[in-house]
Tab-separated table of C-alpha atoms in Angstrom:
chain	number	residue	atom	x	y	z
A	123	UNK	CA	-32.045	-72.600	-88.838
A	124	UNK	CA	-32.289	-72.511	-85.114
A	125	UNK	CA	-28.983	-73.261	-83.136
A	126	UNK	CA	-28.425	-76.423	-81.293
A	127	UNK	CA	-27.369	-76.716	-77.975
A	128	UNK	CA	-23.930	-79.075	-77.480
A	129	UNK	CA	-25.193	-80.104	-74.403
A	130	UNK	CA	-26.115	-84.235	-74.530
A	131	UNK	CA	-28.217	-84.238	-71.862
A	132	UNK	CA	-31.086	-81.900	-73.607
A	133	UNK	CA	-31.534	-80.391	-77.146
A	134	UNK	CA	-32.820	-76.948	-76.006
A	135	UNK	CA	-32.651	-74.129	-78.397
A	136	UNK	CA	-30.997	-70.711	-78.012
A	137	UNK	CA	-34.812	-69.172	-78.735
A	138	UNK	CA	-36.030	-71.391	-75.994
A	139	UNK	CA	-33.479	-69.732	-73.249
A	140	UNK	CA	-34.567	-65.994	-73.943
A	141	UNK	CA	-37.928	-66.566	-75.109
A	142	UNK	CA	-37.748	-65.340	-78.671
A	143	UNK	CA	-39.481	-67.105	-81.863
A	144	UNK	CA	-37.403	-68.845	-84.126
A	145	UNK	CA	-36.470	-66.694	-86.956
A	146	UNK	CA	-35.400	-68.237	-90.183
A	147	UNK	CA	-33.226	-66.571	-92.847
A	148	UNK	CA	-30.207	-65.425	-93.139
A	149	UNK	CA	-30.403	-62.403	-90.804
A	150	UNK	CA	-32.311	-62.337	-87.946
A	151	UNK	CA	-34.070	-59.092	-86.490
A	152	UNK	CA	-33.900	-58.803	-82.537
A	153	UNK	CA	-36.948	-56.721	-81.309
A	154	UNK	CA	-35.875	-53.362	-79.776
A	155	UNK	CA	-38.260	-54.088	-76.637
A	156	UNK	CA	-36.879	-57.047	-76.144
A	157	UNK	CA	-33.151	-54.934	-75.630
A	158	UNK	CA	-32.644	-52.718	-72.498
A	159	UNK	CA	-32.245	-49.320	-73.467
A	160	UNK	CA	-28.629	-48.157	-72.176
A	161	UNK	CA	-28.515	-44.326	-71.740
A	162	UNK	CA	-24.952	-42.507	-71.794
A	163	UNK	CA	-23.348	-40.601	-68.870
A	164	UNK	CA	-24.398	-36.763	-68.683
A	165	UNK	CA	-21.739	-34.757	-70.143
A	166	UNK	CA	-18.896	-33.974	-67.709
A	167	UNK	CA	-18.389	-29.964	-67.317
A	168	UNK	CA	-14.908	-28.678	-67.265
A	169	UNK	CA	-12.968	-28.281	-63.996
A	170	UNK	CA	-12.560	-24.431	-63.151
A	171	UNK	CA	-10.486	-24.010	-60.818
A	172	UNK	CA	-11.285	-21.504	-57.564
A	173	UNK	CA	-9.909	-18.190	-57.371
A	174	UNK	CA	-7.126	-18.113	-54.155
A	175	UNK	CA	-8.310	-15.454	-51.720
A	176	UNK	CA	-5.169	-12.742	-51.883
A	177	UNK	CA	-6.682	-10.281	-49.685
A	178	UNK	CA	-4.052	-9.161	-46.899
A	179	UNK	CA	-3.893	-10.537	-43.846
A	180	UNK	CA	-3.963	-7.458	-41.372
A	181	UNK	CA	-5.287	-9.156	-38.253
A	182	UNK	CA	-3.209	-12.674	-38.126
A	183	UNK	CA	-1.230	-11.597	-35.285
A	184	UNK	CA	-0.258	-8.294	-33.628
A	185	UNK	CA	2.982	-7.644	-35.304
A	186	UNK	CA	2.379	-10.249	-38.479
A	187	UNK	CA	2.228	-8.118	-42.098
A	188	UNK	CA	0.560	-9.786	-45.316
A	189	UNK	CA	2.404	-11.413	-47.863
A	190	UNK	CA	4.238	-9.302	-50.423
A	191	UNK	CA	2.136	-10.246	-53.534
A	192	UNK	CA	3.160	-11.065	-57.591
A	193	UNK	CA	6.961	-11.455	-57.949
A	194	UNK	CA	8.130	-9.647	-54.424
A	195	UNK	CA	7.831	-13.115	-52.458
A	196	UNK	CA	9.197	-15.237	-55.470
A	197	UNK	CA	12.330	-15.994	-54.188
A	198	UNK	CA	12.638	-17.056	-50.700
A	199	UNK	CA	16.181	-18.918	-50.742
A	200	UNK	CA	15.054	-20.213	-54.236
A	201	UNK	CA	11.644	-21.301	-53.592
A	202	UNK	CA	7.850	-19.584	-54.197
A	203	UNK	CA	6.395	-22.375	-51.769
A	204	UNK	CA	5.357	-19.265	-49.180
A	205	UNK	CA	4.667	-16.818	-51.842
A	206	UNK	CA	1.019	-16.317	-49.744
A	207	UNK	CA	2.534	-16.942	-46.371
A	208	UNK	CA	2.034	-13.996	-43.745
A	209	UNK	CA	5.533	-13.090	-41.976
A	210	UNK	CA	7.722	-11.324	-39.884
A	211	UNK	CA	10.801	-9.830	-39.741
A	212	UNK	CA	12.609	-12.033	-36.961
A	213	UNK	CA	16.663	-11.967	-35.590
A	214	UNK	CA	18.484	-13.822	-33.475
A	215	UNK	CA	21.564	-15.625	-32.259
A	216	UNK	CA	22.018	-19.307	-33.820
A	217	UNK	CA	22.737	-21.956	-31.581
A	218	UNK	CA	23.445	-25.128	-33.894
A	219	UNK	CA	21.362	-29.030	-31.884
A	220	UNK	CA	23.525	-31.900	-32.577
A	221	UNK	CA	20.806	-33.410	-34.802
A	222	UNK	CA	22.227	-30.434	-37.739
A	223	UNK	CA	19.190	-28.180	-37.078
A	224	UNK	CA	19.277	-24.954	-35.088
A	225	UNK	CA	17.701	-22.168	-33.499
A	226	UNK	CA	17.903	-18.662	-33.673
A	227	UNK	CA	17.760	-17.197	-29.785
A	228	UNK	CA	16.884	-13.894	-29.506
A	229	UNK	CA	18.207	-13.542	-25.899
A	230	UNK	CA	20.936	-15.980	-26.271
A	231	UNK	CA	19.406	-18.509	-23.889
A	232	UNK	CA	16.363	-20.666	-24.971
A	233	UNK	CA	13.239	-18.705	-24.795
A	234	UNK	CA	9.419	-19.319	-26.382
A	235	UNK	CA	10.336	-16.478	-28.718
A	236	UNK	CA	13.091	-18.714	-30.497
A	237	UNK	CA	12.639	-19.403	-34.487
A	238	UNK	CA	13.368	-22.821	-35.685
A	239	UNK	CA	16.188	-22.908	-39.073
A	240	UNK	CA	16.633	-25.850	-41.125
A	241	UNK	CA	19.525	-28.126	-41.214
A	242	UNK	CA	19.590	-27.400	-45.216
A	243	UNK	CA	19.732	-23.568	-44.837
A	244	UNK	CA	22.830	-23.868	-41.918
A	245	UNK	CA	24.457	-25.735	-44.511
A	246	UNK	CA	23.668	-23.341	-47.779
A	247	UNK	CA	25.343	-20.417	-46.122
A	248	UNK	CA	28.036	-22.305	-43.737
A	249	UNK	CA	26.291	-20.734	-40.896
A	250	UNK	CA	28.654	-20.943	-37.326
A	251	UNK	CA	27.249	-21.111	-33.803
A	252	UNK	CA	26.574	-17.711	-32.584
A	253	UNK	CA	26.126	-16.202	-35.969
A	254	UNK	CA	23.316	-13.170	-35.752
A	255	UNK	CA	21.201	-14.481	-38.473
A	256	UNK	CA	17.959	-11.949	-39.976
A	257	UNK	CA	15.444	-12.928	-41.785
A	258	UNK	CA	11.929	-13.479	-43.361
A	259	UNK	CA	9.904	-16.356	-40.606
A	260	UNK	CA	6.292	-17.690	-40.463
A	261	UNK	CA	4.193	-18.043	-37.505
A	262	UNK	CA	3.887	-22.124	-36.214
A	263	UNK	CA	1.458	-24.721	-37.552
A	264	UNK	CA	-1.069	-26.674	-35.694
A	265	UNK	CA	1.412	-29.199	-33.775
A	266	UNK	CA	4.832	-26.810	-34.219
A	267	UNK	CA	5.983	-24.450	-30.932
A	268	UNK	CA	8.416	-22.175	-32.464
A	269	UNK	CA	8.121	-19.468	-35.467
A	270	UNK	CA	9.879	-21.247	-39.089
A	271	UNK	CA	12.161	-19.412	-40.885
A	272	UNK	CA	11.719	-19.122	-44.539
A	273	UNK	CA	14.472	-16.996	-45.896
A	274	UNK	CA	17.817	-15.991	-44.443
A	275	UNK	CA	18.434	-11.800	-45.468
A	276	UNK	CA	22.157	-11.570	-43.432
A	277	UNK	CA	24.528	-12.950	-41.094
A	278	UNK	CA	26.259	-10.937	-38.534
A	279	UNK	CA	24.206	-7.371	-40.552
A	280	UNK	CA	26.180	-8.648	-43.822
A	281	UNK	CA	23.885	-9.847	-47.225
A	282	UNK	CA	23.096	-14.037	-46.285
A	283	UNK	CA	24.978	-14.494	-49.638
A	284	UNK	CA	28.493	-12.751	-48.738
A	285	UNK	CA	28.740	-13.986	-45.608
A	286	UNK	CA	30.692	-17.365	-46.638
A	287	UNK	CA	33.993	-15.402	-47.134
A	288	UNK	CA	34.628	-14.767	-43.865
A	289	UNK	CA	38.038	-16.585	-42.001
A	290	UNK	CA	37.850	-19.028	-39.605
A	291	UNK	CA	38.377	-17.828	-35.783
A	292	UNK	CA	41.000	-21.062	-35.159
A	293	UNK	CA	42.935	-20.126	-38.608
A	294	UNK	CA	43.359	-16.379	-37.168
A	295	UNK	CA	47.257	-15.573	-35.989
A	296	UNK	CA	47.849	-14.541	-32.420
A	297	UNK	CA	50.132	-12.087	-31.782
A	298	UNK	CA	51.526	-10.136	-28.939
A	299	UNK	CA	48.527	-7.345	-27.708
A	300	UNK	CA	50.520	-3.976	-29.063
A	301	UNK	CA	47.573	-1.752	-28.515
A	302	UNK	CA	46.336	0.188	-25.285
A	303	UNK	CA	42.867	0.067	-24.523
A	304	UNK	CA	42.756	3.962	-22.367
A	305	UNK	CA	40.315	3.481	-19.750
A	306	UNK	CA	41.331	6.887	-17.938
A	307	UNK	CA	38.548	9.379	-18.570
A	308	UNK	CA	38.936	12.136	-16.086
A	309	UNK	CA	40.440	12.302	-12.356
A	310	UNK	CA	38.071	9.951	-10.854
A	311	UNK	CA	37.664	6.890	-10.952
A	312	UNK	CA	41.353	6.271	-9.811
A	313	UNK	CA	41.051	2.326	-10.796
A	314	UNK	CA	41.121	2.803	-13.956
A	315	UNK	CA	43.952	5.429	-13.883
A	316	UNK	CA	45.957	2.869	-11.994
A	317	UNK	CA	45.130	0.171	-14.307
A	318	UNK	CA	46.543	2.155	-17.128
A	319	UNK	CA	49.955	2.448	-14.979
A	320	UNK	CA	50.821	-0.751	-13.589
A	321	UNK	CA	48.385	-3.163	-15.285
A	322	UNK	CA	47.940	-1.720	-19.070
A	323	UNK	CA	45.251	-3.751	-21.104
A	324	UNK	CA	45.805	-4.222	-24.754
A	325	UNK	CA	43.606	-5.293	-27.197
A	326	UNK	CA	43.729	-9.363	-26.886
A	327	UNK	CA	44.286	-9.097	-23.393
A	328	UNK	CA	44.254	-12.206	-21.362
A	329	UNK	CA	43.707	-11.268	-18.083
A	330	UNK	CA	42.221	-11.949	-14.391
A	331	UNK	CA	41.209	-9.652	-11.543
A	332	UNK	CA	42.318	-11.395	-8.467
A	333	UNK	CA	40.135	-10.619	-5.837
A	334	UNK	CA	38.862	-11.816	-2.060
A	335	UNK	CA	35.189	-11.295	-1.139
A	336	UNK	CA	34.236	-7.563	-0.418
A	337	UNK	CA	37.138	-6.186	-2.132
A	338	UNK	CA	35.196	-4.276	-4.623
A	339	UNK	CA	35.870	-6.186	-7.792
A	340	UNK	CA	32.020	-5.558	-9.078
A	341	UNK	CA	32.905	-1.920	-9.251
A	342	UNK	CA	36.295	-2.340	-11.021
A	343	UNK	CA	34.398	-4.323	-13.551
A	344	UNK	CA	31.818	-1.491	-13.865
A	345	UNK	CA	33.902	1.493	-14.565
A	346	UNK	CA	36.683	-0.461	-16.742
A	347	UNK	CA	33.653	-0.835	-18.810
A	348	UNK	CA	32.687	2.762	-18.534
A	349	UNK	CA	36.169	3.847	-19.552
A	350	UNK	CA	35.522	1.386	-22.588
A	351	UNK	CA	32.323	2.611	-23.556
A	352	UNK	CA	33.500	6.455	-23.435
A	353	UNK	CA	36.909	6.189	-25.107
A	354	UNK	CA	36.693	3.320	-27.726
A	355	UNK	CA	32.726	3.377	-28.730
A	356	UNK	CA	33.224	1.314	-31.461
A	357	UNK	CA	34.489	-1.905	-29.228
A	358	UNK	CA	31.857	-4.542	-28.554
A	359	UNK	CA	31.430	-5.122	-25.103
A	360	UNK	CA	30.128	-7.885	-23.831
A	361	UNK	CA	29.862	-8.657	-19.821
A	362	UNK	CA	29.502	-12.485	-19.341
A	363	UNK	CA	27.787	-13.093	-15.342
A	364	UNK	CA	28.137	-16.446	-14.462
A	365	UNK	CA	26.390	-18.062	-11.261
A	366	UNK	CA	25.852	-14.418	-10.223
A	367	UNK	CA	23.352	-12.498	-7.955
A	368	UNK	CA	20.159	-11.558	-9.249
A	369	UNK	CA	20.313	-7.630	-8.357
A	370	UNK	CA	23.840	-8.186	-8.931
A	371	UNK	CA	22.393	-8.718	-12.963
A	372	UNK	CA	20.506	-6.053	-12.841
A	373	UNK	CA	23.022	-3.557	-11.823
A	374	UNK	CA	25.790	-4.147	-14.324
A	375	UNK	CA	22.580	-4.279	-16.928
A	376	UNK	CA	22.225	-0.843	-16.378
A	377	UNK	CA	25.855	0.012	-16.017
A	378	UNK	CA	26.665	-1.267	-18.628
A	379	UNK	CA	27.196	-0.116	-22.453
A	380	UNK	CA	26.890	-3.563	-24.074
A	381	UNK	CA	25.621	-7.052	-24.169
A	382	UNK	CA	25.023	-8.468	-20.892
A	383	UNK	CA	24.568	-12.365	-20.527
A	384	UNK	CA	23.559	-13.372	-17.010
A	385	UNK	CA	22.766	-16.705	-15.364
A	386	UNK	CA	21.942	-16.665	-11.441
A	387	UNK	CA	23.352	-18.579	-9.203
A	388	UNK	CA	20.212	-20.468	-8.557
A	389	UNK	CA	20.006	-21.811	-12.323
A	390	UNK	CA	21.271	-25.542	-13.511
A	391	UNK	CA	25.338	-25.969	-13.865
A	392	UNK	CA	24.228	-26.636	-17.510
A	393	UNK	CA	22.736	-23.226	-17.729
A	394	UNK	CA	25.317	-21.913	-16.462
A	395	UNK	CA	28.086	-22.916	-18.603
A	396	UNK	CA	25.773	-22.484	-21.758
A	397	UNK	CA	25.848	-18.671	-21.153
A	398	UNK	CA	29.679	-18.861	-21.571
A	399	UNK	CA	29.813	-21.000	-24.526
A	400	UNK	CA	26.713	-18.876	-26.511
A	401	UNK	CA	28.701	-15.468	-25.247
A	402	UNK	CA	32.489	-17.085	-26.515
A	403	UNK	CA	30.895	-18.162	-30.148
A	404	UNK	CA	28.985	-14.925	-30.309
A	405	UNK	CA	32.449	-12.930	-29.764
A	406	UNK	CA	34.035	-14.932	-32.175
A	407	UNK	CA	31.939	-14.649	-34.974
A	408	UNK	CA	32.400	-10.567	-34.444
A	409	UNK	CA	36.160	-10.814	-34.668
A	410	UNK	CA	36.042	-13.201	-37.903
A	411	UNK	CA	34.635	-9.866	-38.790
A	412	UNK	CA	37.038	-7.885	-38.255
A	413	UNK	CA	35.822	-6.770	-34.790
A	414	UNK	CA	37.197	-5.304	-31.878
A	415	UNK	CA	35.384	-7.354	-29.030
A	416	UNK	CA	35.764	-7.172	-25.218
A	417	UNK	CA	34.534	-9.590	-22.855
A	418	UNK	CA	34.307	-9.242	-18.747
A	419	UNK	CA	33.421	-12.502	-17.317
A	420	UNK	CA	32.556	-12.641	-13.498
A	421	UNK	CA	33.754	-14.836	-12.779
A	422	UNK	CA	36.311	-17.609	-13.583
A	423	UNK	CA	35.980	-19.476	-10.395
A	424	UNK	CA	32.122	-19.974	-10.444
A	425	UNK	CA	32.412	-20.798	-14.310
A	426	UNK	CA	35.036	-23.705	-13.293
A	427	UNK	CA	32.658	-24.845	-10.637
A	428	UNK	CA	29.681	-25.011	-13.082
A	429	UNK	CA	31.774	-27.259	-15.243
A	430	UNK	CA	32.740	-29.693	-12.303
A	431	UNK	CA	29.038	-30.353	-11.706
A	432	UNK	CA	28.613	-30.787	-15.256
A	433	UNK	CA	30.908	-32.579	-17.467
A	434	UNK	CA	31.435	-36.599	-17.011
A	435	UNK	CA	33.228	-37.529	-14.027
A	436	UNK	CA	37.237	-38.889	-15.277
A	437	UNK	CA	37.625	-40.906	-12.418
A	438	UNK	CA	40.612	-38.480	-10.791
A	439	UNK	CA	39.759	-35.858	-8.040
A	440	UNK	CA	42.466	-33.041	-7.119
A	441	UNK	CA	42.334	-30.851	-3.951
A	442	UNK	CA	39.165	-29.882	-2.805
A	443	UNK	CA	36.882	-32.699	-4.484
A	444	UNK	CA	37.785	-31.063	-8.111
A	445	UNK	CA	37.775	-32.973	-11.354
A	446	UNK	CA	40.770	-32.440	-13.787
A	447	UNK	CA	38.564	-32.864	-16.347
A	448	UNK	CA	36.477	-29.598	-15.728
A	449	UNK	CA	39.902	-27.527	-15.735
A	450	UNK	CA	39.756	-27.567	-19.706
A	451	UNK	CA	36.355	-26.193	-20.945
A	452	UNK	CA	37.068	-23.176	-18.331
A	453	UNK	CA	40.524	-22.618	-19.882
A	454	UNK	CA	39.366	-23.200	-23.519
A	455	UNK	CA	37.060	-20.175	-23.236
A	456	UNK	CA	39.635	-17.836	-21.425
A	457	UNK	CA	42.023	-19.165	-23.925
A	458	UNK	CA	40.246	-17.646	-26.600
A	459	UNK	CA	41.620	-14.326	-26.058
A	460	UNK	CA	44.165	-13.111	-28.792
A	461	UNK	CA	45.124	-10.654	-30.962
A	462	UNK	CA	44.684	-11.633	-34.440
A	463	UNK	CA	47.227	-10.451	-36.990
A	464	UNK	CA	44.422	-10.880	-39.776
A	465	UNK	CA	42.414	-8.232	-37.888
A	466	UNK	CA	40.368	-7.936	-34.894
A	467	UNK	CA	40.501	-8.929	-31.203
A	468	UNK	CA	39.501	-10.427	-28.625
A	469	UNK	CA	39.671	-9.283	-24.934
A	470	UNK	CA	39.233	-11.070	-22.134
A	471	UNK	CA	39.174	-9.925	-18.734
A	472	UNK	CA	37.699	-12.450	-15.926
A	473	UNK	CA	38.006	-12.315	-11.819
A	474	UNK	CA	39.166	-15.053	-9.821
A	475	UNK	CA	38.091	-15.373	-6.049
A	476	UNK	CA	40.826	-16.217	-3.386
A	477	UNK	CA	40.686	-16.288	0.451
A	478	UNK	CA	37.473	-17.403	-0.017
A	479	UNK	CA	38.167	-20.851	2.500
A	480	UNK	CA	37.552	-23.404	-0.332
A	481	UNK	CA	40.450	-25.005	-1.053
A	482	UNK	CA	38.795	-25.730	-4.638
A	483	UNK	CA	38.773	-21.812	-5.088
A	484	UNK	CA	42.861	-21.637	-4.409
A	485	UNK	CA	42.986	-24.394	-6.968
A	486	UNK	CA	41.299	-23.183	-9.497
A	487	UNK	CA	43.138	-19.833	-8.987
A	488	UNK	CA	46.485	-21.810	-8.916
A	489	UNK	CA	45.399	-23.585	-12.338
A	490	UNK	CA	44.278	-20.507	-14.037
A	491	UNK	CA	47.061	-18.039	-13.077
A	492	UNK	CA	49.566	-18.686	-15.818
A	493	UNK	CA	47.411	-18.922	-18.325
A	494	UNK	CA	47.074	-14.925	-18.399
A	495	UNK	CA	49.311	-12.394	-19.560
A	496	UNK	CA	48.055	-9.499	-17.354
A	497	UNK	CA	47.283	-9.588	-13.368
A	498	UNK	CA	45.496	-7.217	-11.294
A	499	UNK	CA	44.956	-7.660	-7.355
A	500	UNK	CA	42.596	-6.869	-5.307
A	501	UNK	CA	43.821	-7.027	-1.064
A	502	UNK	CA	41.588	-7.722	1.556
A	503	UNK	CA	43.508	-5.375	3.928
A	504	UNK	CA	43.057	-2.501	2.131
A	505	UNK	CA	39.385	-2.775	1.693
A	506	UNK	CA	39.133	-3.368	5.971
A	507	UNK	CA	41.086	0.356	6.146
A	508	UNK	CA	38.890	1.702	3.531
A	509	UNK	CA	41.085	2.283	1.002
A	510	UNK	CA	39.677	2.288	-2.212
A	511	UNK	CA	40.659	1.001	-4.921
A	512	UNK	CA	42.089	-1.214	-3.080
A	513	UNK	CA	44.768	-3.134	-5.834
A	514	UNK	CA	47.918	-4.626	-4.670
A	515	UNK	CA	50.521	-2.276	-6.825
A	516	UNK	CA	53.346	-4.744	-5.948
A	517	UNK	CA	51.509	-8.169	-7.503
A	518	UNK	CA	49.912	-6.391	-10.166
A	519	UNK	CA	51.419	-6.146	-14.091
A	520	UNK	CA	51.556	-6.718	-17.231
A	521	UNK	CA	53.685	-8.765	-19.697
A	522	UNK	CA	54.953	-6.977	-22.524
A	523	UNK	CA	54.079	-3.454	-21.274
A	524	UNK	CA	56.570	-2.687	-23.347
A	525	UNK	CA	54.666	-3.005	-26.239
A	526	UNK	CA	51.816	-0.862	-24.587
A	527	UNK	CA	52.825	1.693	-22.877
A	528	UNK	CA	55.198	4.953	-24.868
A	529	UNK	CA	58.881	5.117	-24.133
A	530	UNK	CA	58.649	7.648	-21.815
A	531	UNK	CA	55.551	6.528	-20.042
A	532	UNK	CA	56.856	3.467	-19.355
A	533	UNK	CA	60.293	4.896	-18.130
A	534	UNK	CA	58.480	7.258	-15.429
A	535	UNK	CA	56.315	4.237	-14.176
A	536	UNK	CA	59.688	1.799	-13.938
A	537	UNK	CA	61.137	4.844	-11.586
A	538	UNK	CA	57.002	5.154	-10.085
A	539	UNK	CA	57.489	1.299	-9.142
A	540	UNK	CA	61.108	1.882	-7.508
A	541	UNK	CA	60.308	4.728	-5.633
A	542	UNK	CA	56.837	2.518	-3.999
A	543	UNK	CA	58.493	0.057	-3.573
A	544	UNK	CA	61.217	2.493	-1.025
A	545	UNK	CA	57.836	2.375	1.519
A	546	UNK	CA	58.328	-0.877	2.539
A	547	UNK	CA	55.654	-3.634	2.353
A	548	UNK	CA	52.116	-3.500	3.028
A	549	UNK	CA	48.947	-1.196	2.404
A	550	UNK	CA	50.896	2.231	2.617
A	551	UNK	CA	52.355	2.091	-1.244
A	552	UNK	CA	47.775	2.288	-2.510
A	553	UNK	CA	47.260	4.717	0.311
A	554	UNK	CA	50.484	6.865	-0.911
A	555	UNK	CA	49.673	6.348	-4.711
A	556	UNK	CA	46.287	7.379	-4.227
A	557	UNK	CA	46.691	10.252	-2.094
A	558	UNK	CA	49.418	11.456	-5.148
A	559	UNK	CA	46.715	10.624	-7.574
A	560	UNK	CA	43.481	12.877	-6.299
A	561	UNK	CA	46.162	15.787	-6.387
A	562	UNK	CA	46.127	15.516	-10.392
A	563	UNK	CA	43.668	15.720	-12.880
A	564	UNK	CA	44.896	12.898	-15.171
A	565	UNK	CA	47.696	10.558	-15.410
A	566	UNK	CA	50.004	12.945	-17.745
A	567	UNK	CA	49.976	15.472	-15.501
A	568	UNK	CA	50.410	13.101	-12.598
A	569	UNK	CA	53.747	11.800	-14.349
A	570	UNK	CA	54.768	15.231	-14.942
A	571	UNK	CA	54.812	16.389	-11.533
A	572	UNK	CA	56.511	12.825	-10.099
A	573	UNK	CA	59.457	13.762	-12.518
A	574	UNK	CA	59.811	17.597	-11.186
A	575	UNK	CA	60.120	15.978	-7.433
């Protein structure tokens, strides 16, 4: 029986709507034309996946080798991410930004050649500013500048994962310097023979070369860094140039043995005093170490200036248009030195400039000089008669040379020092002492003749 509509307004069967004949009985048949044939969906294939191409990368970059392959890359800090990165080998000095990440400088100061190093892997092996970090690095992506570095191999030329038992420099006890550092290596030069006499250095050393212009304090530098370099090789030496010359740079580059860290004079305050801080965090990672590390920083007076231009005005101005607040950073790195009962030293020996005509210079001098627990003067008036080296004998000392210098050195020098000090005042106790000294071949035998007569 055909169905009904419900609608009221027409009785118009189901049959009539899709044009089929009215079938009776109980089951009706629908024509298969009258059906649109529905056709199934092709059979999917499996997904294969591509092969990776593993073939080495020789010609990335000039100095870029190919991926280690297999297991070799599988653990770079505890991640495979960069199993098929190309690398290098990369080094550098870390200089921590305040936002936690950091950079490793290869030549201390920021350069294009610097690698980026995640906040993440500072904090996994507790690395400290000036830390010489090696390690595994990739080359930049499309929008980065700087090489990334993927796995950290050692700190300061010890395995990445040893490194964290080191002390801290500020927990390190100071003591007394109780140790000579000889810088006499034959007769000549005769500063460094006289420095051993009345000025001993000790390992910790605080000290300052006071000097006026022209006096020759560049050279005194250069061969107490020679006598360094010949008689304790294993001492790091590090000379620290601060607002200096640019052939100036280049001279004590060559001269000397060590790590040099320049800025010129025509560089940014800020540049300036960033040298000092990288150099003072680079020397005291080396004597967390266990280090013996010396540092000659030309000079104090230019470092002190760099900070007055630089750090936030305090609102107080002392002689000479100087801010107290400058005073500090310049002590806090000359401060530094120390003798560490733990171990390890550091050394610091920095020049001061006087008679200079700025009356910030004779502050800064004034500030600085009892801060240091060893002295050595330069005089203008022996440098205008051409007496070299031309050090003040009378100014010039130590404290606790006692602790330095042997018994019986130290007696002879006491009776050296009286018997000077019998020529009166002025330039004739150098030009006596030297004229004494080119008569010997070293010190000993110099001390052995003044006690004959």
């Amino acid at each position: 029986m055909a169905l009904k509509s419900k609608s009221t307004k027409s009785a118009v069967s189901v049959e009539d709507l899709i044009g089929l004949p009215e079938i009776k009985g109980e089951t009706a048949q629908v024509p298969a034309k009258a059906v649109p044939e529905v056709r199934s969906a092709p059979e999917s294939k499996p997904y294969i996946a591509l092969p990776v191409n593993t073939k080495p990368v020789n010609s990335f970059v000039p100095g870029i080798v190919a991926a280690p392959h297999g297991g070799a890359m599988s653990n770079l800090n505890g991640t495979d991410r960069y199993s098929n990165t190309p690398t290098q080998n990369v080094s550098g000095y870390l200089d921590i930004m305040m936002e936690g990440h950091g950079f490793l400088r290869p030549k201390f100061v920021p350069s294009d050649k610097d690698i980026y190093i995640s906040q993440s892997q500072i904090r996994k092996f507790q690395l400290r500013e000036g830390d010489e970090v090696s390690g595994q690095a990739r080359m930049p992506k499309e929008n980065e500048r700087y090489l990334g570095l993927l796995k950290v191999e050692t700190v300061n030329k010890v395995p990445a994962d040893k490194s964290s038992a080191r002390p801290n420099f500020d927990d390190l006890t100071p003591i007394y310097p109780n140790k000579q550092v000889r810088l006499e290596t034959e007769k000549l030069p005769l500063s460094t023979r006289i420095v051993d006499l009345f000025s001993p250095i000790g390992f910790g050393q605080r000290g300052m070369i006071v000097s006026p212009p022209k006096a020759g304090k560049t050279t005194i530098i250069k061969e107490i860094a020679a006598g360094i370099s010949k008689n304790h090789p294993k001492v790091h030496l590090m000379a620290v140039l601060i607002g200096e010359r640019p052939e100036e740079v280049t001279d004590i580059s060559r001269s000397v043995k060590g790590e040099v860290i320049a800025s010129n004079f025509d560089e940014a305050p800020e540049a300036q005093t960033k040298v000092a801080e990288v150099a003072l965090d680079r020397a005291k990672r080396l004597v967390e170490m266990g280090i013996e590390v010396f540092i000659l920083l030309d000079s104090i007076t230019r470092l002190a200036r760099a900070y007055n231009l630089s750090v936030n005005p305090s609102g107080r101005t002392l002689s000479g248009g100087f801010d107290p607040a400058a005073l500090y950073p310049a002590k806090r790195f000359l401060g530094a030195a120390r003798s560490c009962e733990e171990g390890g030293s550091l050394t610091i020996i920095g020049t001061a400039l006087v008679e200079t005509g700025s009356r910030m210079d004779d502050l800064i001098y004034e500030e600085f000089k009892g801060t240091g627990n060893m002295e050595l003067h330069l005089t203008r008036a022996l440098q205008e008669q051409r007496v070299f080296p031309a050090i003040d004998i009378e100014k010039s000392g130590t404290r606790h040379e006692e602790l330095l210098l042997p018994p019986e050195t130290l007696k002879k020098v006491v009776t050296l020092r009286h018997m000077l000090s019998l020529l009166g005042e002025g330039t004739e106790k150098t030009a006596t002492l030297v004229e004494r000294l080119n008569k010997s071949a070293s010190n000993k035998e110099f001390l052995e003749n003044l006690q004959k007569g």
